[in-house]
Amino acid sequence: MARIQPTPGADGHEPAGATGPSGAGRRKAVRYAVPVAVAGVAAATIGIGSALATSGDPDLPKITAQELIAKVAASDVQRLSGSVRVTTDLGLPSLPSGISLGGAMGKAGGEGKGKADANPAGKLTELASGSHTLRVAADGPDKQRVSIVERAAEYSLVRNGDQVWAYDSGSNTAYHATAPKNAPGPKNAPGKGKGRELPDGLADASPQELAKKALAAAEGTTDVAVDGTAKVAGRDAYRLTLKPKQSESTVGTIRIAVDAKNGVPLKFTLTPKGGGKAAVDVAFTKVSFDRPSASTFSFTPPKGAKVTEGKPGGDGGHGKGRLPAAPGTDTASAPKTTGTGWATVAELDAGKGAGGGMGAGGKGVGPKGGAHGKHAKDAEKLLDSLGSKVTGSFGSGRIVSTRLVNVLLTDDGKVYAGAVTKEALLKAANSAR
Amino acid sequence: MSRAEPGAAAAPVAARPPRAAWRLSLFRNEITTVFRRWRTLALLGVLAAVPLLVGIAVKIETSDGGGSFGTGDGGEGPAFVSQITNNGLFLVFASLAATLPFFLPMAIGVIAGDSVAGEAGSGTLRYLLVAPAGRTRLLLAKFASTMVFCLAATLVVACSALLAGAVLFPLGDVTLISGTTVSFGEGLLRGVAVAGVVAASLIGVAALGLFVSTLTGSGIAAMATTVGLLITVQILDQFPQLHAIQPYLFPHYWLSFSDLLREPVYWDQIGRNLGLQGLYAAVFGSAAWARFTSKDVLA
């Protein structure tokens, strides 16, 4: 059978003389070099692209830490929209198979609802681990929107005036609540357009909220410094570093990138003292300070969607379901605290079912005990697998530790939690007795 | 090319139309070869049946309970399924989401894998090469016809889903997954865009299949290899431990078409998806070219 060989002139541009065996071999090699070159160029582009993205700190006039903090405080940006990347690695203990933390948290809230519920409290716990993309938009103090971008689905939280809607497209469920109209006010939330009374806690996941809280906690107990500049979401920013002075704190450093023009915090990174990856990293990947279109904030539940009504202002667990991002600084939900600044230890009386809510830093403990009894046994088992036993003059209990937060659950139903070392936690428990 | 050179140099204007027509005829020839095959028609038939099955299943599931699918039991079904009962248009998105992981790329793998190797296997490739078309042009025509099939397969799924959705479920204003409501017309427009993105998502598989097809003389081997590669890559894409390489796997951003249903549209992932497909097309397309233009055709 005769071979049909490539016709030399038909495809290549070699002269007719280069058709000897060596010429054919070389031509073959040259041809195969093309895909290799394409792949190489692509790899190089990707490499250079990511290298460019990380380097290239902008040249900005020098500024002191005080001036920068003042700038953040004076920042009066009411309108913004953009994408936020939230990466949390709190080092939560891995749970025995079949028990998801989210499920445990949902039950702890005493609501007993499963996944098919657009209640914001449950969604928060999802943010407590892994990487998520959030899209935020705000227009003034009473129009906000936060959506969690999911795979082929989206969870949106829309606030328009006194109407608060949450919509989960994955399960086609909605949640509705009414917020007190006068609640957020620019007094409480100067310039950042995120109402404190928003019964969601999701708004607190924005870099602005986190930065404000960290700065509020900073006074007196923290070394604050300006550490060069950075480029975040295409905008020039100063980098502010906060280091807790107190040795009990488990917080290593907090870095906040502040927009050089309007003082909006664009990136918030919290590194635990133990080192390693950042425990919390929240950053704008895209940001615009133009007015978002009005339709962004309008929501009507689609036909057939199951709507859950919430109590005005949000019920039980919501206010406490905040991201455990800046523990010890969250004055709104701390029931009883000892210690100051970063070394604050929160003390809760959790009754019998202390187990359920400790996951995300002890802040999600629901006040309703209803579901607790049922799950007490599960919780007991869970605790044995998670915590290490400790004893002290307070009695005995278990300590559950994460990279950032340590939680002490005493056998008589008290919970001590804080972003402090185990020793400090035991001391607080002992002195409370 | 060189064959036409003297004529082109002498009278470039006169030589152009026949050459263009010739080029098109090769392409047209390839298209008819692909679409006249029974196996192609059977593939398209199966693809058209998938939305129908999904639609009927959802209809039966919800007709007795009356509630929305997927909300009662607390679990979340496949993407978009819970919205189908309220708006038939979502059957288009649900069907595309259901067929994109395996059905559609498998069909593409069959067509692309068969394109060169199948001709070689049945002994017709040598006759194609005898024609003064040049191997590059033949390969381009094959790749183009495969891409036409990508589009056709996607449109078959989408249109069948739209028809089934319109018959089985109500249509009307569309609530996007961000909770924003848009008119049915805009929803339909977004559906067309979704179909376009889905079709473009298949370019990577098409290029891969074409390359595999140039490696072997057996059509079956090429199809099996392509589909096998597809499944392997899909499995690799599931392991969280491999997250470092996953952004470079061609199916990784496939579901990004759903970002077109957000308000405002979230372009990041779609852009990455299209870029990745372009990259695969460039790398494996040129690899196929390098292989095909330099190999000895024995059959």
XYZ file of C-alpha atoms in Angstrom:
732
model
C 0.000 0.000 0.000
C 1.427 3.291 -1.030
C 1.892 5.910 1.583
C 0.328 9.246 1.145
C 2.814 11.685 2.503
C 2.217 15.309 3.142
C 2.756 17.307 -0.008
C 5.646 19.582 0.764
C 4.354 22.656 -0.960
C 0.751 22.318 0.018
C 0.976 23.327 3.629
C 4.434 24.418 4.549
C 6.367 27.221 3.015
C 9.650 25.407 2.729
C 11.448 25.446 -0.571
C 11.194 22.301 -2.631
C 14.778 21.379 -1.833
C 14.132 20.720 1.871
C 12.250 17.494 1.394
C 14.975 15.019 2.276
C 14.562 12.772 5.297
C 16.365 15.222 7.552
C 14.298 18.101 6.174
C 11.070 16.241 6.854
C 12.195 15.472 10.379
C 13.079 19.077 11.018
C 9.788 20.244 9.608
C 7.978 17.832 11.876
C 9.872 19.137 14.877
C 9.101 22.712 13.887
C 5.423 21.893 13.607
C 5.287 20.208 16.960
C 7.014 23.226 18.418
C 3.931 25.310 17.610
C 1.557 23.781 20.208
C 4.387 23.694 22.721
C 5.065 27.355 22.078
C 1.374 28.218 22.405
C 1.182 26.401 25.726
C 4.417 28.031 26.863
C 3.247 31.511 25.956
C -0.030 30.888 27.773
C 1.764 29.635 30.885
C 4.106 32.609 30.804
C 1.199 35.017 30.405
C -0.583 33.469 33.357
C 2.612 33.585 35.411
C 3.431 37.171 34.506
C -0.180 38.167 35.005
C -0.304 36.863 38.547
C 3.122 38.298 39.264
C 1.958 41.701 38.070
C -1.162 41.426 40.140
C 0.774 40.903 43.332
C 3.533 43.435 42.789
C 3.503 47.006 41.661
C 2.708 48.836 44.880
C 1.562 52.322 44.009
C 3.537 55.415 44.927
C 1.501 57.422 47.403
C 2.343 60.366 49.643
C 3.381 59.417 53.164
C 0.689 59.350 55.776
C 0.700 58.620 59.501
C -1.397 55.925 61.087
C -3.471 58.518 62.910
C -4.258 60.372 59.708
C -5.196 57.147 58.026
C -7.531 56.117 60.843
C -9.101 59.551 60.731
C -9.527 59.128 57.022
C -11.359 55.853 57.515
C -13.566 57.356 60.185
C -14.372 60.376 58.050
C -15.013 58.334 54.964
C -18.433 59.190 53.677
C -19.031 56.748 50.869
C -22.700 55.916 50.611
C -22.742 54.282 47.241
C -20.707 51.395 46.115
C -20.977 48.120 44.347
C -18.507 45.386 43.738
C -17.368 41.866 44.343
C -15.845 40.734 47.592
C -13.801 37.624 48.059
C -14.163 36.115 51.517
C -11.726 33.419 52.539
C -11.916 32.045 56.028
C -9.755 29.373 57.540
C -10.588 29.339 61.201
C -9.275 25.839 61.657
C -12.565 24.576 62.932
C -12.206 21.028 64.132
C -13.377 18.603 61.519
C -16.622 17.008 62.496
C -17.506 13.347 62.383
C -19.009 12.492 59.042
C -22.655 13.198 58.595
C -22.769 16.147 60.932
C -22.236 19.382 59.181
C -21.412 22.431 61.143
C -24.099 24.356 59.349
C -26.666 21.816 60.385
C -25.530 21.899 63.970
C -25.690 25.658 63.956
C -29.126 25.715 62.438
C -30.386 23.455 65.158
C -28.657 25.454 67.805
C -30.686 28.420 66.715
C -33.695 26.483 67.887
C -35.396 26.897 64.545
C -35.065 23.315 63.483
C -35.148 24.146 59.817
C -33.077 22.389 57.281
C -31.276 23.692 54.268
C -34.372 24.712 52.368
C -34.784 27.936 54.220
C -33.627 31.331 53.167
C -33.076 32.420 56.735
C -29.896 34.491 56.820
C -28.640 33.012 60.085
C -27.944 29.662 58.511
C -26.101 31.174 55.570
C -23.636 32.930 57.788
C -22.156 29.726 59.020
C -21.351 28.844 55.437
C -19.130 31.865 55.250
C -17.225 30.683 58.302
C -15.195 28.269 56.269
C -13.795 28.156 52.786
C -13.814 30.688 50.013
C -16.821 32.617 48.835
C -17.546 35.393 46.435
C -19.909 38.063 47.625
C -21.411 40.800 45.551
C -22.328 43.897 47.418
C -24.169 47.033 46.474
C -25.221 49.960 48.599
C -27.011 53.190 47.894
C -27.491 55.265 50.983
C -28.199 53.978 54.450
C -31.401 52.101 53.652
C -30.657 50.341 50.393
C -28.243 47.486 50.499
C -27.736 44.221 48.833
C -25.399 41.339 49.558
C -25.367 38.180 47.489
C -23.328 35.058 47.905
C -22.352 33.748 44.498
C -22.789 30.006 44.476
C -22.380 27.376 41.823
C -25.347 27.889 39.507
C -27.232 29.538 42.333
C -27.176 32.644 44.414
C -28.197 33.683 47.871
C -29.268 37.302 47.983
C -30.098 39.568 50.821
C -31.822 42.754 49.773
C -32.771 45.651 51.958
C -34.881 48.414 50.546
C -36.200 50.833 53.123
C -37.839 48.809 55.857
C -38.229 45.730 53.692
C -35.643 43.015 54.096
C -35.730 40.088 51.736
C -33.548 37.071 51.468
C -33.786 34.822 48.462
C -32.121 31.495 47.909
C -32.335 30.584 44.249
C -31.013 27.071 44.819
C -34.088 26.028 46.812
C -36.348 28.794 45.511
C -37.164 30.002 49.008
C -37.441 33.503 50.328
C -37.300 35.082 53.735
C -38.993 38.318 54.587
C -38.584 40.656 57.511
C -39.338 44.248 58.290
C -36.640 46.434 59.724
C -37.486 49.408 61.886
C -37.374 52.311 59.526
C -35.309 54.627 61.673
C -32.887 51.983 62.749
C -29.709 52.208 60.775
C -29.289 55.927 60.453
C -26.082 57.599 59.474
C -25.371 58.121 63.150
C -24.803 54.479 63.803
C -23.183 53.700 60.573
C -21.478 56.777 59.377
C -20.656 56.669 55.765
C -20.539 53.008 55.095
C -24.131 52.497 54.207
C -24.512 49.317 56.160
C -27.119 49.437 58.854
C -26.133 47.917 62.128
C -29.684 46.866 62.753
C -29.803 44.907 59.568
C -30.973 41.565 60.853
C -28.549 39.673 58.792
C -25.047 39.988 59.986
C -24.029 39.421 56.407
C -23.393 43.069 55.940
C -20.803 42.750 58.637
C -18.751 40.602 56.371
C -17.747 43.586 54.289
C -14.225 44.917 54.585
C -15.597 48.213 55.865
C -17.435 46.737 58.823
C -14.555 44.536 59.805
C -12.089 47.367 59.580
C -14.254 49.687 61.636
C -14.639 47.091 64.341
C -10.965 46.365 64.433
C -10.172 50.048 64.664
C -12.708 50.502 67.422
C -11.009 47.788 69.391
C -7.593 49.141 68.642
C -7.448 52.041 71.041
C -4.800 51.647 73.664
C -4.252 47.969 73.233
C -2.850 47.870 69.758
C 0.186 48.891 67.793
C -1.052 50.654 64.715
C 1.242 51.425 61.822
C 1.125 52.252 58.150
C 2.916 49.555 56.245
C 3.414 50.748 52.712
C 0.902 50.703 49.931
C -0.952 48.141 47.902
C -3.227 47.877 44.952
C -6.611 46.382 45.722
C -9.303 45.895 43.106
C -7.415 48.252 40.818
C -7.371 51.067 43.348
C -4.431 52.558 45.201
C -4.521 51.851 48.891
C -2.517 52.322 52.066
C -1.821 49.310 54.189
C -2.588 49.662 57.849
C -1.329 47.011 60.264
C -2.723 46.397 63.709
C -0.881 44.252 66.216
C -2.481 43.479 69.568
C -0.180 44.332 72.465
C -1.748 41.839 74.824
C 0.095 38.564 74.866
C -3.056 36.573 75.629
C -4.539 37.383 72.270
C -4.470 34.796 69.543
C -4.683 37.509 66.921
C -1.317 37.994 65.298
C -1.785 40.871 62.894
C -4.624 42.554 61.138
C -3.888 44.221 57.847
C -6.320 46.662 56.372
C -5.921 48.197 52.951
C -7.519 51.612 52.869
C -8.446 53.350 49.648
C -6.099 56.298 49.272
C -8.782 58.518 47.769
C -11.896 58.014 49.835
C -10.790 56.081 52.877
C -12.901 53.013 52.241
C -11.275 49.858 53.591
C -10.830 47.554 50.637
C -9.138 44.568 52.174
C -9.093 43.030 55.612
C -6.703 40.249 56.546
C -6.442 38.658 59.947
C -3.517 36.384 60.678
C -3.519 34.357 63.877
C -0.507 34.444 66.158
C 0.129 30.794 65.401
C 1.171 31.823 61.911
C 0.190 30.177 58.688
C -2.532 31.272 56.333
C -4.765 34.180 57.165
C -7.734 33.123 59.253
C -9.951 35.724 57.693
C -9.303 37.412 54.393
C -11.940 39.708 53.010
C -11.146 41.822 49.997
C -12.830 43.654 47.193
C -11.895 42.136 43.886
C -13.868 44.738 42.031
C -15.300 47.950 43.335
C -17.141 50.895 41.907
C -18.331 53.975 43.721
C -21.043 54.860 41.239
C -24.684 54.635 42.121
C -25.952 51.108 41.522
C -29.075 50.852 39.396
C -32.311 51.106 41.346
C -33.497 47.713 40.165
C -30.661 46.165 42.142
C -32.592 46.806 45.331
C -36.050 45.777 44.225
C -37.228 42.322 45.025
C -40.530 40.567 44.589
C -40.642 36.920 45.524
C -41.123 34.784 42.428
C -44.296 32.799 41.974
C -44.163 29.527 43.811
C -41.316 30.487 46.081
C -41.803 29.515 49.695
C -41.665 32.635 51.834
C -40.761 32.530 55.498
C -41.762 35.543 57.546
C -39.299 36.792 60.114
C -40.126 38.840 63.171
C -39.549 42.555 62.855
C -35.976 43.401 63.357
C -34.934 39.827 63.064
C -35.384 37.163 65.642
C -33.257 35.428 68.196
C -30.085 34.254 66.727
C -29.529 36.730 63.950
C -27.852 39.478 65.818
C -25.507 36.989 67.311
C -24.846 35.137 64.145
C -22.079 37.420 63.105
C -18.936 36.315 61.510
C -16.525 35.416 64.211
C -14.077 37.668 62.513
C -13.155 40.104 65.182
C -14.006 38.381 68.395
C -13.911 40.467 71.465
C -14.800 43.499 69.447
C -18.371 42.590 68.857
C -19.939 44.552 71.619
C -23.426 44.219 70.227
C -23.746 40.582 71.100
C -21.391 40.015 73.994
C -23.556 39.012 76.918
C -20.982 39.375 79.666
C -17.354 40.020 79.156
C -14.221 40.014 81.192
C -10.891 41.404 80.177
C -10.290 44.320 77.868
C -9.441 44.932 74.264
C -8.178 41.904 72.432
C -8.136 39.784 75.570
C -11.880 40.045 76.082
C -13.487 36.805 77.122
C -17.197 36.382 76.650
C -19.114 34.402 79.182
C -22.423 32.804 78.335
C -24.800 30.738 80.324
C -25.810 28.153 77.817
C -27.784 25.856 80.047
C -27.699 22.213 79.264
C -27.226 22.191 75.564
C -23.942 23.921 75.485
C -22.709 21.889 72.618
C -24.573 23.093 69.631
C -23.467 26.600 69.163
C -19.813 26.575 69.895
C -18.789 26.087 66.343
C -18.292 29.573 65.116
C -16.710 31.079 68.134
C -19.499 30.608 70.607
C -21.490 33.462 69.250
C -24.181 31.462 67.609
C -25.598 30.036 70.772
C -29.301 30.454 70.502
C -31.318 31.603 73.434
C -34.100 29.203 72.687
C -33.522 25.925 74.372
C -36.186 24.032 72.500
C -34.107 21.983 70.178
C -31.265 21.641 72.572
C -32.625 18.849 74.715
C -33.102 16.668 71.709
C -29.626 17.222 70.482
C -27.910 17.139 73.835
C -26.818 13.581 73.349
C -25.460 14.265 69.919
C -23.712 17.289 71.253
C -22.180 15.257 74.047
C -20.767 12.811 71.568
C -19.609 15.591 69.341
C -17.809 17.313 72.161
C -15.917 14.242 73.146
C -14.512 14.077 69.673
C -13.658 17.744 69.541
C -12.535 19.092 72.858
C -9.795 18.256 75.260
C -10.719 17.854 78.912
C -9.470 20.465 81.345
C -9.912 21.024 85.046
C -9.378 24.040 87.256
C -10.815 25.734 90.260
C -13.945 26.377 88.193
C -14.590 22.679 87.975
C -14.036 20.735 84.823
C -14.893 21.210 81.217
C -13.685 20.899 77.705
C -11.709 23.277 75.588
C -12.387 23.436 71.911
C -9.732 25.318 70.045
C -9.528 26.693 66.592
C -6.778 28.727 65.009
C -8.294 31.906 66.270
C -10.880 31.295 68.921
C -10.758 29.108 71.984
C -13.938 28.038 73.678
C -14.232 26.559 77.148
C -17.391 24.639 77.898
C -17.694 23.854 81.570
C -19.642 20.876 82.757
C -22.106 23.077 84.587
C -23.135 24.749 81.382
C -21.060 27.896 81.199
C -19.326 28.889 78.010
C -16.245 31.072 77.861
C -15.080 32.166 74.490
C -12.557 34.568 73.139
C -9.726 35.101 70.752
C -7.330 34.358 73.553
C -4.995 31.546 74.494
C -6.232 28.527 76.430
C -4.385 29.672 79.540
C -6.083 33.050 79.472
C -9.416 31.356 79.033
C -8.833 29.113 82.056
C -7.736 32.126 84.085
C -10.902 33.968 83.155
C -12.988 30.963 84.118
C -11.170 30.606 87.426
C -11.520 34.247 88.344
C -15.172 34.256 87.411
C -15.807 31.673 90.063
C -1.730 26.771 -1.725
C 1.185 27.074 -4.078
C -0.859 25.444 -6.770
C -3.129 28.428 -7.028
C -0.328 30.916 -6.616
C 0.484 31.654 -10.280
C -3.130 32.341 -11.090
C -3.568 34.434 -8.011
C -0.543 36.488 -8.823
C -1.670 37.070 -12.383
C -5.257 37.963 -11.678
C -5.905 38.207 -7.946
C -9.414 39.558 -8.312
C -10.516 36.923 -10.749
C -8.958 34.095 -8.760
C -10.585 35.005 -5.469
C -14.237 33.971 -5.901
C -13.555 30.430 -7.058
C -11.049 29.927 -4.251
C -13.477 31.165 -1.632
C -16.234 29.034 -3.061
C -13.899 26.087 -3.131
C -12.950 26.569 0.464
C -16.607 26.797 1.391
C -17.455 23.707 -0.584
C -14.943 21.680 1.409
C -16.553 22.968 4.593
C -20.035 22.320 3.256
C -18.968 18.872 2.291
C -17.766 18.198 5.827
C -20.985 19.532 7.329
C -23.159 17.277 5.208
C -20.902 14.334 5.996
C -21.343 14.988 9.703
C -25.047 15.692 9.726
C -26.091 12.997 7.273
C -24.716 10.244 9.450
C -27.279 8.219 11.345
C -25.178 8.324 14.455
C -25.216 12.127 14.446
C -28.971 12.196 14.103
C -29.320 9.610 16.868
C -27.089 11.702 19.144
C -29.171 14.788 18.475
C -32.319 12.789 19.108
C -31.038 11.618 22.480
C -30.038 15.166 23.359
C -33.503 16.404 22.432
C -35.084 13.762 24.642
C -33.210 14.805 27.798
C -35.132 18.066 28.417
C -38.369 16.248 27.710
C -37.532 13.634 30.340
C -36.495 16.280 32.878
C -39.663 18.265 32.198
C -41.965 15.283 32.503
C -40.220 14.095 35.676
C -40.618 17.497 37.303
C -44.222 17.701 36.147
C -45.101 14.312 37.624
C -43.207 15.039 40.811
C -45.048 18.295 41.427
C -48.504 17.526 40.068
C -49.719 15.585 43.109
C -48.069 17.635 45.844
C -48.764 20.943 44.197
C -45.745 22.551 45.834
C -42.545 23.532 44.186
C -40.103 20.814 43.425
C -37.194 20.596 45.785
C -38.574 22.801 48.527
C -40.524 20.203 50.427
C -37.827 17.735 51.280
C -35.210 20.249 52.208
C -32.670 18.972 49.734
C -31.517 20.960 46.766
C -31.918 19.223 43.447
C -29.851 19.856 40.363
C -29.303 23.444 39.307
C -32.422 25.437 38.400
C -34.794 22.495 38.855
C -36.710 24.150 41.689
C -37.665 27.081 39.462
C -38.989 25.036 36.524
C -42.542 24.677 37.816
C -42.921 28.450 38.005
C -41.359 29.257 34.680
C -40.850 26.887 31.792
C -37.880 28.918 30.596
C -35.880 27.489 33.461
C -36.191 24.086 31.842
C -33.745 25.401 29.247
C -31.187 26.260 31.915
C -31.835 23.097 33.899
C -31.468 20.935 30.804
C -28.267 22.639 29.741
C -26.903 22.276 33.266
C -27.872 18.611 33.211
C -26.419 17.796 29.789
C -23.275 19.935 29.910
C -21.236 17.759 32.275
C -21.434 14.559 30.188
C -24.080 14.293 27.482
C -23.084 17.241 25.347
C -19.294 16.780 25.543
C -19.745 13.069 24.932
C -21.600 13.816 21.721
C -18.868 16.271 20.737
C -16.249 13.681 21.602
C -17.901 11.174 19.290
C -18.079 13.601 16.392
C -14.639 15.124 16.906
C -12.953 11.796 17.574
C -14.476 10.351 14.458
C -13.658 13.302 12.217
C -10.179 12.276 11.057
C -9.717 8.815 12.517
C -13.063 7.640 11.198
C -12.118 8.607 7.656
C -8.765 6.958 8.084
C -10.441 3.830 9.416
C -12.876 3.546 6.547
C -10.189 4.317 4.026
C -11.677 7.536 2.708
C -9.057 9.868 4.143
C -6.586 9.203 1.341
C -9.136 10.275 -1.246
C -9.764 13.494 0.623
C -6.036 14.114 0.617
C -5.717 13.458 -3.047
C -7.957 16.428 -3.687
C -5.853 19.565 -4.019
C -7.083 21.137 -0.831
C -4.130 20.824 1.514
C -4.189 19.185 4.869
C -4.382 22.394 6.854
C -7.517 23.393 5.075
C -9.050 19.963 5.469
C -8.310 20.039 9.184
C -9.801 23.517 9.474
C -12.922 22.348 7.706
C -13.154 19.374 10.068
C -12.707 21.579 13.126
C -15.257 24.086 11.840
C -17.825 21.384 11.175
C -17.263 19.984 14.676
C -17.894 23.433 16.120
C -21.056 23.746 14.053
C -22.104 20.494 15.633
C -21.330 21.947 19.098
C -23.709 24.784 18.358
C -26.309 22.513 16.802
C -26.245 20.099 19.735
C -26.622 22.933 22.239
C -29.443 24.491 20.262
C -31.216 21.152 19.988
C -31.159 20.813 23.786
C -32.210 24.431 24.313
C -35.010 24.428 21.745
C -36.385 21.096 22.849
C -36.292 22.351 26.444
C -38.038 25.576 25.490
C -40.758 23.691 23.664
C -41.235 21.215 26.486
C -41.159 24.034 29.026
C -43.759 26.031 27.133
C -46.066 23.035 26.867
C -45.678 21.678 30.384
C -45.213 24.807 32.499
C -46.330 28.415 32.544
C -44.139 31.082 30.977
C -43.878 34.675 32.061
C -41.648 37.200 33.741
C -38.402 35.610 34.782
C -36.956 35.873 38.265
C -33.202 35.687 37.851
C -31.183 33.815 40.423
C -30.263 37.124 42.020
C -33.943 37.630 42.791
C -34.355 40.375 40.191
C -37.360 40.074 37.920
C -36.980 40.731 34.199
C -39.388 40.493 31.303
C -39.822 37.239 29.431
C -38.183 38.774 26.366
C -35.021 39.580 28.282
C -35.123 36.160 29.871
C -35.268 34.621 26.420
C -32.386 36.805 25.297
C -30.359 35.606 28.239
C -31.328 32.075 27.279
C -29.835 32.628 23.836
C -26.666 34.009 25.422
C -26.537 30.995 27.733
C -26.799 28.652 24.749
C -23.976 30.562 23.058
C -21.735 30.277 26.104
C -22.550 26.585 26.488
C -21.696 25.942 22.835
C -18.438 27.850 23.254
C -17.693 25.815 26.394
C -17.472 22.757 24.196
C -14.693 24.118 21.989
C -12.051 22.681 24.311
C -13.431 19.145 24.006
C -13.786 19.569 20.258
C -10.115 20.548 19.885
C -9.017 17.754 22.175
C -11.092 15.247 20.229
C -9.688 16.463 16.927
C -6.138 16.065 18.193
C -6.830 12.553 19.478
C -8.447 11.805 16.150
C -5.245 12.627 14.263
C -3.254 10.254 16.453
C -4.967 7.043 15.495
C -6.445 5.347 12.484
C -9.369 3.898 14.355
C -12.480 5.986 14.857
C -13.667 3.950 17.819
C -10.323 4.328 19.582
C -10.381 8.082 19.088
C -13.945 8.428 20.379
C -13.262 6.211 23.386
C -10.073 8.092 24.204
C -11.775 11.466 23.973
C -14.719 10.434 26.113
C -12.358 8.702 28.537
C -10.261 11.845 28.833
C -13.408 13.841 29.419
C -14.504 11.579 32.264
C -11.022 11.546 33.778
C -10.818 15.311 33.736
C -14.329 15.594 35.185
C -13.290 13.310 38.048
C -10.076 15.249 38.635
C -12.175 18.370 38.824
C -14.023 16.944 41.828
C -11.088 16.419 44.171
C -10.540 19.360 46.481
C -6.916 18.312 46.895
C -6.253 19.139 43.258
C -7.502 22.705 43.492
C -4.169 24.014 42.220
C -4.587 22.533 38.755
C -8.357 22.661 38.521
C -8.593 26.172 37.062
C -6.761 24.803 34.022
C -9.052 21.846 33.416
C -11.398 22.524 30.544
C -14.666 21.619 32.333
C -13.824 23.662 35.424
C -15.814 26.765 34.504
C -18.531 25.046 32.503
C -21.308 25.931 34.925
C -20.307 29.575 34.671
C -23.026 30.013 32.049
C -25.382 30.436 34.997
C -23.589 33.695 35.806
C -25.488 35.168 32.863
C -28.598 34.772 34.996
C -27.315 37.053 37.719
C -28.114 40.731 37.885
C -25.762 42.398 37.157
C -24.147 39.688 35.072
C -21.030 38.292 36.732
C -18.498 38.143 33.917
C -15.366 36.926 35.713
C -15.987 33.222 35.413
C -17.500 33.431 31.939
C -14.416 35.271 30.731
C -12.159 32.693 32.315
C -14.187 29.897 30.758
C -14.011 31.365 27.270
C -10.309 32.121 27.658
C -9.652 28.564 28.756
C -11.601 27.150 25.817
C -9.635 29.412 23.476
C -6.401 28.190 25.020
C -7.395 24.546 24.582
C -8.426 25.250 21.008
C -5.056 26.898 20.318
C -2.918 24.241 21.977
C -4.719 21.123 20.788
C -5.718 22.642 17.469
C -2.100 23.386 16.656
C -1.056 19.989 17.991
C -3.598 18.374 15.697
C -2.258 20.471 12.848
C 1.326 19.499 13.622
C 0.387 15.851 13.721
C -1.939 15.789 10.752
C 0.232 17.750 8.355
C 3.335 15.709 9.091
C 2.045 12.176 9.366
C 2.010 9.463 6.774
C -1.477 8.394 5.961
C -1.480 4.650 5.474
C -5.124 4.026 4.851
